[in-house]
Coordinates of C-alpha atoms in Angstrom, one line a residue:
X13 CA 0.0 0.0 0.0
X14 CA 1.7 3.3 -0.9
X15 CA 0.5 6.5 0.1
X16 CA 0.8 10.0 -1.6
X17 CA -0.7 13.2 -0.9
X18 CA -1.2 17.1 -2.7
X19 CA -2.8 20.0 -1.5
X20 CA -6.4 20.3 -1.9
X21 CA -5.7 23.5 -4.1
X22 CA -3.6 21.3 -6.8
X23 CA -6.8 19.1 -7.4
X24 CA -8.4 21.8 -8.7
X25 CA -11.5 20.6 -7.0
X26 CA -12.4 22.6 -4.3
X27 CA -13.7 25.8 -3.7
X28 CA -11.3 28.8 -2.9
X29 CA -13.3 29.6 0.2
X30 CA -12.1 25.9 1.1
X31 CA -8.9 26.7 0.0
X32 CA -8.3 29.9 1.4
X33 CA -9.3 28.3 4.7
X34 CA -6.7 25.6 4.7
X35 CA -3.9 27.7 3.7
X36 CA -5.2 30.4 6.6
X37 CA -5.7 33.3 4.2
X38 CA -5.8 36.4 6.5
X39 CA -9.4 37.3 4.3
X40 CA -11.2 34.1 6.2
X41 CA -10.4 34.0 9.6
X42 CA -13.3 36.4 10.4
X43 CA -15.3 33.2 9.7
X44 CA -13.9 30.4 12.3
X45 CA -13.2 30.8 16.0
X46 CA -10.3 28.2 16.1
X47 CA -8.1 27.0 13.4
X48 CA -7.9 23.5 13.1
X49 CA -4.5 22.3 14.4
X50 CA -4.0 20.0 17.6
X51 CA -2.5 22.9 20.4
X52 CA -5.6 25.0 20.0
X53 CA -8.0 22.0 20.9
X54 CA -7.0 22.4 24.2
X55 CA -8.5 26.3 25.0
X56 CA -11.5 24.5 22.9
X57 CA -11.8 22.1 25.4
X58 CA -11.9 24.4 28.6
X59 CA -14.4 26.4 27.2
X60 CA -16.5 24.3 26.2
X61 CA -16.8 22.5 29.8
X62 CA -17.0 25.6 31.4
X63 CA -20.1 25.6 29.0
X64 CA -21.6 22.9 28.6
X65 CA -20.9 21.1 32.2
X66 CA -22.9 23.8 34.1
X67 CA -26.3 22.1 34.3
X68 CA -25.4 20.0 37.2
X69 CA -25.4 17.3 34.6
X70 CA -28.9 17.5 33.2
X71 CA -27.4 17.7 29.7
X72 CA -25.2 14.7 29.7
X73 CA -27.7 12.7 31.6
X74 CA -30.7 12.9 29.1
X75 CA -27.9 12.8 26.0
X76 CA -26.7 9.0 27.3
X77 CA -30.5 8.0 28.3
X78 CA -31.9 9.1 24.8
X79 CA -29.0 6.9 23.3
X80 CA -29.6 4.3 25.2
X81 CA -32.7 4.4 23.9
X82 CA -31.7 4.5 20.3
X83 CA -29.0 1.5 20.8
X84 CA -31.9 -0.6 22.9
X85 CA -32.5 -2.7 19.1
X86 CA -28.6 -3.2 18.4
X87 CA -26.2 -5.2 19.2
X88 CA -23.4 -3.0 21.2
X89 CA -19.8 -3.1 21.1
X90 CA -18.0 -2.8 23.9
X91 CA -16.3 0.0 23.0
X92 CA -18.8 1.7 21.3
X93 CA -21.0 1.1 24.7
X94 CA -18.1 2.3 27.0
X95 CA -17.9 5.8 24.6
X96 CA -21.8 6.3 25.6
X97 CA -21.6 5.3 29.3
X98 CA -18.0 7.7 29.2
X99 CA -20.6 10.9 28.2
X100 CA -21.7 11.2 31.8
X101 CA -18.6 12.6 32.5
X102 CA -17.4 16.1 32.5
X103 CA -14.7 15.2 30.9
X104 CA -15.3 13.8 28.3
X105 CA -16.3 15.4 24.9
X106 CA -17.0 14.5 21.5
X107 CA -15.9 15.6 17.6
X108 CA -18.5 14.9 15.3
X109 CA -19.5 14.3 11.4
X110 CA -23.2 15.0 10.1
X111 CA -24.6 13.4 7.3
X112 CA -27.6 12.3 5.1
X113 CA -29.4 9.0 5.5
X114 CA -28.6 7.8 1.8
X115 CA -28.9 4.5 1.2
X116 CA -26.3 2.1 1.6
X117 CA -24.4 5.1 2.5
X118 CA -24.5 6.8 -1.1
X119 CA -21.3 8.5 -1.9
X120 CA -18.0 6.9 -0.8
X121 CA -17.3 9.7 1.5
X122 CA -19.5 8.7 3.9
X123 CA -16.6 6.5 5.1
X124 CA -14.5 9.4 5.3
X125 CA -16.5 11.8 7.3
X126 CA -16.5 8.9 9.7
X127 CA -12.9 7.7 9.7
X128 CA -12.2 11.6 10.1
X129 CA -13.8 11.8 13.7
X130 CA -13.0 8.5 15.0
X131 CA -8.8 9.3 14.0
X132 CA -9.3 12.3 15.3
X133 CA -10.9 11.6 18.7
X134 CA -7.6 9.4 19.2
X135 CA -5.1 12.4 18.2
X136 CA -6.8 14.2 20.9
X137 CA -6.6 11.5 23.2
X138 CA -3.2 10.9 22.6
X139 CA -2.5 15.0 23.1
X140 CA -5.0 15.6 26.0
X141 CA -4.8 12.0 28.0
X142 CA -6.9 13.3 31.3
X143 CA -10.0 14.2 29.0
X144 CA -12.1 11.5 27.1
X145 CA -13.6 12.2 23.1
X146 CA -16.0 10.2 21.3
X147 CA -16.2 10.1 17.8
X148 CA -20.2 10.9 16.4
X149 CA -22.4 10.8 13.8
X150 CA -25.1 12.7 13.2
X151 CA -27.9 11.0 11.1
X152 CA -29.2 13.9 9.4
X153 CA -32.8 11.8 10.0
X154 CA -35.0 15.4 9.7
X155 CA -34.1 16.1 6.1
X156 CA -36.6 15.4 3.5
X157 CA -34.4 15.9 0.2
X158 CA -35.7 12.1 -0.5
X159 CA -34.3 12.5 -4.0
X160 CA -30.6 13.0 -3.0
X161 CA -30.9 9.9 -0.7
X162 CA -32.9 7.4 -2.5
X163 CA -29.6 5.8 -4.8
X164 CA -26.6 4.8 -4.9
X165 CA -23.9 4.0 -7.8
X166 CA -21.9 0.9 -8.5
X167 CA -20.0 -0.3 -11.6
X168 CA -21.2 2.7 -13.6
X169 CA -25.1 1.7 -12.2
X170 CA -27.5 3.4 -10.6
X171 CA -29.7 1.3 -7.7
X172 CA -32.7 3.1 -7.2
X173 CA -34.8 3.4 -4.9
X174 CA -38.6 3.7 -5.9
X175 CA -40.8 3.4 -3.2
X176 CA -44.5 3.2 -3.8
X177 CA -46.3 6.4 -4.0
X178 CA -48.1 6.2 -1.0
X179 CA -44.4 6.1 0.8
X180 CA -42.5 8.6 0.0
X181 CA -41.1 10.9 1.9
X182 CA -42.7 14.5 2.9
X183 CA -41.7 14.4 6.0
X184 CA -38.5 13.5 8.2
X185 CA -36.8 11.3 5.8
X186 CA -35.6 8.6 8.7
X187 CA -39.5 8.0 9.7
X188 CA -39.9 7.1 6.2
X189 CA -40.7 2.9 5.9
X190 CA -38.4 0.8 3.6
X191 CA -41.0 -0.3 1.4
X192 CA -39.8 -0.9 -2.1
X193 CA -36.1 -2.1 -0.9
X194 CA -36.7 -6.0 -2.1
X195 CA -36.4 -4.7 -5.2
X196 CA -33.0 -3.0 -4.9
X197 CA -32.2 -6.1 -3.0
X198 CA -32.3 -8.4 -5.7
X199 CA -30.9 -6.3 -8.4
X200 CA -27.5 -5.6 -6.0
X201 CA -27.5 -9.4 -5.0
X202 CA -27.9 -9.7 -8.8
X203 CA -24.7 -7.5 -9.5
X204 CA -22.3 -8.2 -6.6
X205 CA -22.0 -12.3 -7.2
X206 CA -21.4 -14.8 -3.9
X207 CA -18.0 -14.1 -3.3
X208 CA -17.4 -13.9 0.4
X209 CA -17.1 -10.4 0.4
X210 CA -20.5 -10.1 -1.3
X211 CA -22.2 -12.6 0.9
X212 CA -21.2 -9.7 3.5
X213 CA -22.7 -7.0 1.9
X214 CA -25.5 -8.8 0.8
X215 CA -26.1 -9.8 4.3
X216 CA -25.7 -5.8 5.8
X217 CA -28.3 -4.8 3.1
X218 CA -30.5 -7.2 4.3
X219 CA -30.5 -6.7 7.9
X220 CA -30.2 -3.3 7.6
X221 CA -33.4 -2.3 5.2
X222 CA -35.1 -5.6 5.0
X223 CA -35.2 -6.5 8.6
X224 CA -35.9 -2.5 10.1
X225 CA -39.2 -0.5 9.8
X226 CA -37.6 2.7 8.6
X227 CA -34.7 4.5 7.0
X228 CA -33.3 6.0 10.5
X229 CA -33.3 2.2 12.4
X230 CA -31.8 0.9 8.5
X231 CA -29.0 3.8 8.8
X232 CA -28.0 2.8 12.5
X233 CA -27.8 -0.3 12.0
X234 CA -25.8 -0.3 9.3
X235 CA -23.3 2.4 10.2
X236 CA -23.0 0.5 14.0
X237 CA -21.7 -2.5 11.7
X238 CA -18.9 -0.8 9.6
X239 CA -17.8 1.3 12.9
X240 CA -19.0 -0.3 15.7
X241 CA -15.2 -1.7 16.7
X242 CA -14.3 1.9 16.8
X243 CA -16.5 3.0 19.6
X244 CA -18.4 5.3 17.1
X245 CA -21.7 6.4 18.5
X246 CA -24.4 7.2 16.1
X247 CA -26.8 9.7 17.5
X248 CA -30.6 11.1 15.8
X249 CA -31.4 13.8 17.4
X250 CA -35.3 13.8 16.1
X251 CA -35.9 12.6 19.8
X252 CA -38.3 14.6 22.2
X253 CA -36.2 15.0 24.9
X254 CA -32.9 16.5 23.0
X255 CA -35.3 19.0 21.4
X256 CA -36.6 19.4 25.1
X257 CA -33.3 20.9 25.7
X258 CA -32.7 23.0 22.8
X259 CA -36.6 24.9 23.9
X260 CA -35.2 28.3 25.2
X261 CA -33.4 28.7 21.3
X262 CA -36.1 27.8 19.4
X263 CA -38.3 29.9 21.5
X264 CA -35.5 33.2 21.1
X265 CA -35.6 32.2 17.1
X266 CA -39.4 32.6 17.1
X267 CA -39.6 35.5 19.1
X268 CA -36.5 37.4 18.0
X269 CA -35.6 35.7 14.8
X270 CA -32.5 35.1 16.2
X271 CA -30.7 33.6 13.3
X272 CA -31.7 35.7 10.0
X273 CA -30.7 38.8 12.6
X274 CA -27.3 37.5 13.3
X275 CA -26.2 35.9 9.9
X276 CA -26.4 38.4 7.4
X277 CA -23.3 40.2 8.5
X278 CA -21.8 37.0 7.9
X279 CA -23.4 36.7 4.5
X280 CA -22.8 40.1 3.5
X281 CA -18.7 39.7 5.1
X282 CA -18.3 36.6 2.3
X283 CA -19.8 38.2 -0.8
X284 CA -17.0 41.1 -0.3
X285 CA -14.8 38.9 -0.1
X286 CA -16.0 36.9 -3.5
X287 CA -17.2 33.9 -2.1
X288 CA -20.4 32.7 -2.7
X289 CA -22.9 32.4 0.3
X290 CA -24.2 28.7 0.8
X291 CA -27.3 29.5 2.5
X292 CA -29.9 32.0 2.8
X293 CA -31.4 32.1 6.1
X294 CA -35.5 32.3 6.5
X295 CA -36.7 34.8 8.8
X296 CA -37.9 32.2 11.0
X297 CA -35.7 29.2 10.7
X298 CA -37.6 26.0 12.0
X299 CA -40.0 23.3 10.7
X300 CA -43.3 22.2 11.7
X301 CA -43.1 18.3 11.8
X302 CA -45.4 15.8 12.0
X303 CA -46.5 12.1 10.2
X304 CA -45.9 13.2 6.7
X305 CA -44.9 16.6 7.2
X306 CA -41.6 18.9 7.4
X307 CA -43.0 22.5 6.6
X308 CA -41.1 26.0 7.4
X309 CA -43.0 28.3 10.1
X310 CA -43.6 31.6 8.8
X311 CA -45.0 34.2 10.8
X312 CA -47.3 37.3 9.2
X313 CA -48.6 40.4 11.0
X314 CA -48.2 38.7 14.4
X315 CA -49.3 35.4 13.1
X316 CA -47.6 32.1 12.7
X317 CA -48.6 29.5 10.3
X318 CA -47.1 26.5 8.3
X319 CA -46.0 27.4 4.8
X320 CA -48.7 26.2 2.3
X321 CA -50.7 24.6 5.0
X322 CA -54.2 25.8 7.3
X323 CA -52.1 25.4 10.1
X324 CA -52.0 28.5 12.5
X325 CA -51.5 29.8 15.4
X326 CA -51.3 32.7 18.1
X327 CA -47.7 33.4 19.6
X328 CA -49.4 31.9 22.8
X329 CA -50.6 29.3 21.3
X330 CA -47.0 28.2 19.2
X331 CA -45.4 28.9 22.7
X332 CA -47.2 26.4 24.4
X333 CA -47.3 24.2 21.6
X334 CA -43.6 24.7 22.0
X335 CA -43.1 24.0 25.1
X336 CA -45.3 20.6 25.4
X337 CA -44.5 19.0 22.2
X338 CA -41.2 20.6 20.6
X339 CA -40.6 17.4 19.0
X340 CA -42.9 19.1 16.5
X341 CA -40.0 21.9 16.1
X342 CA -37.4 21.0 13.5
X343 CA -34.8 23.1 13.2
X344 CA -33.0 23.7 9.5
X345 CA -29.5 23.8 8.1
X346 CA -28.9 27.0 9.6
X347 CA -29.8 26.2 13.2
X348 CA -29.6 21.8 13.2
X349 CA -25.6 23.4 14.0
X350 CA -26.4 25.4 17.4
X351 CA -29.2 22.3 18.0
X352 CA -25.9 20.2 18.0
X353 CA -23.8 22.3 19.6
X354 CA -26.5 22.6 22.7
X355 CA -27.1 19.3 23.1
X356 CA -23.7 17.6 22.9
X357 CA -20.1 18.5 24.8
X358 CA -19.0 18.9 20.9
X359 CA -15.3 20.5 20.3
X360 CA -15.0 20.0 16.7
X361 CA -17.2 19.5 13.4
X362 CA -16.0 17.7 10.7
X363 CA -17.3 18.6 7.1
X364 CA -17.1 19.0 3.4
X365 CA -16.6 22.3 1.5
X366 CA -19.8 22.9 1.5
X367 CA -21.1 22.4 5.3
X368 CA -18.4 24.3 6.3
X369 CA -19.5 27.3 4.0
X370 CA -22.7 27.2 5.5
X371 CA -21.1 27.2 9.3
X372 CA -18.8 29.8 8.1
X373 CA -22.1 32.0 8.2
X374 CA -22.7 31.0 11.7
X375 CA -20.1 32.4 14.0
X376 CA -22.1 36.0 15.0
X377 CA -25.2 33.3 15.5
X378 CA -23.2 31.4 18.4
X379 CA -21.7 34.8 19.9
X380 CA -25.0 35.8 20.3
X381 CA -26.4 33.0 22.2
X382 CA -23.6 32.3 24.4
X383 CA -22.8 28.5 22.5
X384 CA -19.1 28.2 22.0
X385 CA -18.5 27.9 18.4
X386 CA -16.2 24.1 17.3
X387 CA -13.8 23.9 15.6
X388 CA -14.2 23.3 12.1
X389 CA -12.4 20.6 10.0
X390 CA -12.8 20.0 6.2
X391 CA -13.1 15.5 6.1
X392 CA -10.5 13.6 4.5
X393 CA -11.3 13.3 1.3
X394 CA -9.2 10.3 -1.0
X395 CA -8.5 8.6 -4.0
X396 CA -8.5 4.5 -4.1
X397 CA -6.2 3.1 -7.4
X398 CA -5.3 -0.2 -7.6
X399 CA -1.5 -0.8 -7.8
X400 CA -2.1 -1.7 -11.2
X401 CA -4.0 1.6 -12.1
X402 CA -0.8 3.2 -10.5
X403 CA 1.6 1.5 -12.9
X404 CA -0.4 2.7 -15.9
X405 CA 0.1 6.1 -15.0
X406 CA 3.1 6.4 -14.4
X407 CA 3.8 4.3 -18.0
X408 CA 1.5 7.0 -19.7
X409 CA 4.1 9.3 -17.3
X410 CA 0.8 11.1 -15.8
X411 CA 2.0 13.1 -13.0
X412 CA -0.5 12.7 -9.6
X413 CA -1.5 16.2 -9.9
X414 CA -1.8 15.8 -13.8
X415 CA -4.1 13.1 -13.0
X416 CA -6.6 15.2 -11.6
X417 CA -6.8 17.9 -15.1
X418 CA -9.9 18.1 -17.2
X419 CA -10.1 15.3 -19.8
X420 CA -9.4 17.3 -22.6
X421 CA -6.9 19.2 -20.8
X422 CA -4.5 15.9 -19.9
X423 CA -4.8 14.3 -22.7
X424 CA -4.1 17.7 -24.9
X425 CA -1.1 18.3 -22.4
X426 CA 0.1 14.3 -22.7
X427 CA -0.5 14.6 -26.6
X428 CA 1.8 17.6 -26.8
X429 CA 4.3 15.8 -24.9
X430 CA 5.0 12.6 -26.5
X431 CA 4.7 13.9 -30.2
X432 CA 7.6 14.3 -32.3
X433 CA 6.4 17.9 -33.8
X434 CA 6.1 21.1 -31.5
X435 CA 2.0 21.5 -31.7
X436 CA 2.8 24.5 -29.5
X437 CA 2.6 27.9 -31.3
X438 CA 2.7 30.2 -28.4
X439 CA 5.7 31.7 -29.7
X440 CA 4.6 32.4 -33.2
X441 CA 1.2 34.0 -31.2
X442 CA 3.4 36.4 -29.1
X443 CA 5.6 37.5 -32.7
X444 CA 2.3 37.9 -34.2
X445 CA 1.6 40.4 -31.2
X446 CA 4.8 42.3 -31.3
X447 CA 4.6 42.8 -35.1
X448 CA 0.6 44.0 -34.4
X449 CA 1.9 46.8 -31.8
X450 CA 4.3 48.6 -34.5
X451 CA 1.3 48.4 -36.8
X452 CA -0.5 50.0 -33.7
X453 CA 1.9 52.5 -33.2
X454 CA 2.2 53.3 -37.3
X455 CA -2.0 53.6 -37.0
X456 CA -1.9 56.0 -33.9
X457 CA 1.1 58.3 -35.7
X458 CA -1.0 58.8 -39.3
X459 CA -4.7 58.1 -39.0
X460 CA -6.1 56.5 -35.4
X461 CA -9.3 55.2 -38.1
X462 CA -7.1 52.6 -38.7
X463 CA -6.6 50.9 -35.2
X464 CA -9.7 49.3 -35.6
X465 CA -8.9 47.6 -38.7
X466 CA -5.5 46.7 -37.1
X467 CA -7.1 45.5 -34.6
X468 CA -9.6 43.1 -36.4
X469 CA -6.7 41.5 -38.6
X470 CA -5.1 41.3 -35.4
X471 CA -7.6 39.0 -34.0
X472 CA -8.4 37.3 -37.6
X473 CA -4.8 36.2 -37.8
X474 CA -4.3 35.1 -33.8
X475 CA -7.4 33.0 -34.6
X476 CA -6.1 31.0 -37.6
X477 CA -3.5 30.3 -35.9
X478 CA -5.1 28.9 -33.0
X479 CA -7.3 26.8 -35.9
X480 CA -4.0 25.6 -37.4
X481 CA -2.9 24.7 -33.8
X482 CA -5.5 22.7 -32.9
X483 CA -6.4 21.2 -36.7
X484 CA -2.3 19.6 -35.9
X485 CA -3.2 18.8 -32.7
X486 CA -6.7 16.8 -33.9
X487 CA -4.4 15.2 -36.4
X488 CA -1.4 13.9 -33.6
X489 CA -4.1 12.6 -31.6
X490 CA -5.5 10.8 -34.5
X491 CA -1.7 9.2 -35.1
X492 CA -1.5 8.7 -31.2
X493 CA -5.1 7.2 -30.5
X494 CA -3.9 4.4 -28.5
X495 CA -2.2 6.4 -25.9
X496 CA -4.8 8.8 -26.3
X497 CA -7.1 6.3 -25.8
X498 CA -5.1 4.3 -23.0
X499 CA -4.7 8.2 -20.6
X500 CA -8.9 8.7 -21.2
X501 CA -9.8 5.2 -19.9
X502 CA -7.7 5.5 -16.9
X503 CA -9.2 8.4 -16.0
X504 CA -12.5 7.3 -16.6
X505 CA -11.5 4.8 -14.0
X506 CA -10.5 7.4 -11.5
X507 CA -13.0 9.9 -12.2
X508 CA -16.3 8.2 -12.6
X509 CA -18.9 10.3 -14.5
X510 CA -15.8 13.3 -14.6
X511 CA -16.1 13.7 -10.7
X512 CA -14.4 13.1 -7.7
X513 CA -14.6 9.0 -7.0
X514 CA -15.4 9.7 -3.6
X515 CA -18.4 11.7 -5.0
X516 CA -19.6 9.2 -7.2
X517 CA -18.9 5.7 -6.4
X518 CA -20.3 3.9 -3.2
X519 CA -18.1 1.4 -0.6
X520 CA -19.3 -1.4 -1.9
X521 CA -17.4 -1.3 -5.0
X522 CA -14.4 -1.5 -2.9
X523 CA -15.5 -4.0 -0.5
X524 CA -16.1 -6.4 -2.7
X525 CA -12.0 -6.1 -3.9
X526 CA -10.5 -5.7 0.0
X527 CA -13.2 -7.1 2.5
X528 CA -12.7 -6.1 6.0
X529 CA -9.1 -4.8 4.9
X530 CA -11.2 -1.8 3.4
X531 CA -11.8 0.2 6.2
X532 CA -9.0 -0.6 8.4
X533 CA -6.7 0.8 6.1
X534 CA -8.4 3.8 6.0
X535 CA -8.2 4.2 9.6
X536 CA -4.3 3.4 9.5
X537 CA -3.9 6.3 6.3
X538 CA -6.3 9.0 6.5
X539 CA -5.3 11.7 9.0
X540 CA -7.2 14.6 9.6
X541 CA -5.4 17.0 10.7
X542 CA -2.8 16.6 8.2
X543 CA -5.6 18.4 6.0
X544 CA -4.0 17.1 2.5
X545 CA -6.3 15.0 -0.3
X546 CA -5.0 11.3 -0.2
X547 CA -4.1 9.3 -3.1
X548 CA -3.8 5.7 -1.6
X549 CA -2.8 2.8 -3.9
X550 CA -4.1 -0.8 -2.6

């Protein structure tokens, strides 16, 4: 196994708000509390327990009875049970990883988030060995985006997931039954073989949305089973007595509109700057939910009501309404982060680009209400080539950050390289331009009518040679096909669908080549804090 790594900026893949981040640009750090490097975890650590441990354990106590609750129907490891029964204590805190409840985990990166926390709960361990950190998950089991969740990709194919109509999902997407997964069942049995390694995931699939009533019972399970020996603990906080805790918020964000008020500096801060905001906040940002339903809360000339729906109330009446049932309250992507940050002794969220654009809105939000903001830390994100796949390119001598060019950019670049002709006219371009500005100069002595027609033969004659350039460079690839043809299928391999693997292709792909080697090796080679994109031949 062989390991190399580049910067997240030579992939040419990520945003430059991301990038900017990593590299501690001085225009970003308005946006984050604590940069993400092991010596500042510990000031992150005192102030959150002075925090969060000042409820003479109310929080911690309802946090490890609610997932005892949860974990009642699964089979517990013993770490993973000695990481919930180690939340009691005050010191003891956790780093966590959100995400959706696709099925069979969707993307590949869904490992990655995960490995991400559970490495670095044990850096922190290893730095800070009087405290105690747990490595989450968040099931993001309140979304209802049932169309981003409902597939997953293997071999180039899509399984989807088509439930019948009476099922689908309009509300909380983890209440939602697993009706119409026999289907998907058989068609992935179908693909995978019986290889040992496909009995395996065969049997996961089966346990987990075959033998469960809904997606949210389907998702735990099947996450406790790839990371259960790691003491992960899986956590869904559509649960009445988290929300129970995270009351006095939602009622400030009704009343005061807390967090439209306090994020548009924020928003307004990253537009100067030229980055693009990631979300808009609603005035009021909570959801009505109930069976079925996951509507915004809107409030009109002091009335509230659910969006599209003759639902309404009096303030009074929401209050109360509030207050005895707020498992009826969901809140959405701009406040699920304080409704984390309340309920759990959390240090550090770990994201993709685009969750931590979204926090990067948030900071002002936290100030405001007195929640200590994490620290936040962009997921390991990888590439997995086979040794084989590694030999070809460096045979077709692609460089590793070559390997991550456009299509048409590589194989132009490789084309130009390799023939015996220089299809390269930059320097007859640039002695084109030079002999232009004495014609410019001529023009601007005698009659300045003329620039524009020097100007238009200017342009005529860059452009046929850019024509000829490329007409040579159609014709070497022509006389070159194989290796032309040799670079484009490797990358096809590498990038499926002209993405980022991890993106595209789901963990059972991989699986089915290195069993229970898989994630083990991720563990051992993905290091968060190292914050570098991974190319890892197996």
């Amino acid at each position: 196994m062989q390991k190399h790594s580049l910067s997240y900026r030579e992939t040419n893949y990520f945003s430059s708000l991301i990038n900017d981040y990593i590299e501690e640009k001085e225009n970003v750090k308005q946006f984050y509390h604590r940069y993400p490097v092991i010596d500042n975890f510990k000031e992150q650590i005192d102030e959150k327990g002075r925090s969060f441990n000042t409820s003479d354990g109310k929080n911690r106590e309802i946090l490890v009875q609610s997932l005892e609750k949860q974990y009642s129907q699964l089979e517990v490891s013993e770490e993973t049970h000695k990481n919930i029964n180690l939340l009691k204590e005050d010191n003891t805190f956790t780093v966590t990883t959100g995400h959706q409840l696709n099925l069979f985990t969707g993307p590949l990166y869904f490992l990655y988030k995960i490995v991400s926390v559970i490495n670095l709960a044990k850096e922190l361990k290893a730095k800070n060995p009087e405290n105690n950190f747990v490595p989450v998950y968040w099931m993001a089991s309140e979304d209802h985006d049932f169309e981003e969740i409902s597939f997953f990709n293997l071999h180039g194919k899509k399984f989807q997931w088509n439930p019948p109509a009476s099922e689908e999902a309009g509300g909380a997407v983890g209440e939602l039954t697993n009706a119409g997964l026999e289907n998907v069942f058989e068609l992935f049995s179908a693909e995978i073989g019986n290889s040992t390694n496909a009995n395996q995931l065969k049997e996961w699939f089966k346990k987990a949305y075959l033998e469960n009533d809904n997606l949210a019972d389907a998702t735990r399970y099947l996450a406790n089973e790839l990371f259960k020996d790691y003491g992960l603990v899986i956590i869904d906080a559509n649960d009445r007595d988290l929300k129970q805790l995270f009351v006095p918020f939602m009622k400030q964000e009704l009343l005061e509109q807390t967090s439209y008020n306090t994020t548009r500096s924020k928003m307004e801060a990253l537009e100067k700057e030229g980055f693009s905001v990631q979300v808009n906040p609603r005035e009021i940002n909570l959801f009505y939910l109930d069976k079925g339903l996951r509507e915004r809360i809107i409030e009109k000339d002091g009335e509230y009501f659910v969006h599209e729906k003759k639902i309404s109330w009096t303030i009074e009446e929401l209050l109360k309404l509030l207050e005895n049932e707020p498992e009826k309250f969901s809140p959405n992507v701009i406040m699920r982060p304080l409704y984390q940050e309340v309920i759990l002794p959390n240090l550090c969220y770990i994201g993709g680009g685009g969750e931590l654009a979204y926090w990067f809105e948030l900071k002002e939000y936290f100030q405001k209400v007195e929640i200590p903001f994490p620290v936040l830390l962009l997921r390991n994100s990888a590439l997995l080539q086979t040794e084989k796949q590694d030999e070809k390119r460096k045979k077709l001598n692609i460089s590793l950050p070559e390997l991550f060019l456009k299509n048409h950019e590589l194989i132009n670049r490789k084309v130009r390289q390799i023939s015996n002709i220089n299809i390269d006219f930059t320097p007859q371009k640039e002695h084109l331009v030079k002999q232009f500005q004495e014609l410019y100069d001529l023009a601007d002595q005698t009659e300045k009518s003329f620039l524009g027609a020097v100007k238009a033969q200017e342009v005529k004659q860059l452009k046929g040679l850019e024509n000829l350039e490329q007409r040579l460079l159609k014709a070497q690839k022509r006389k070159l096909q194989d290796e032309v043809s040799r670079i484009a299928d490797l990358q096809n391999e590498l990038f499926p669908n002209k993405s980022l693997q991890e993106r595209q292709s789901n963990f059972s792909e991989f699986y089915l080549e290195y069993g229970n080697d898989l994630i083990p090796t991720l563990i051992q080679n993905l290091k968060p804090l190292e914050l570098k994109f991974d190319i890892l031949s197996l």
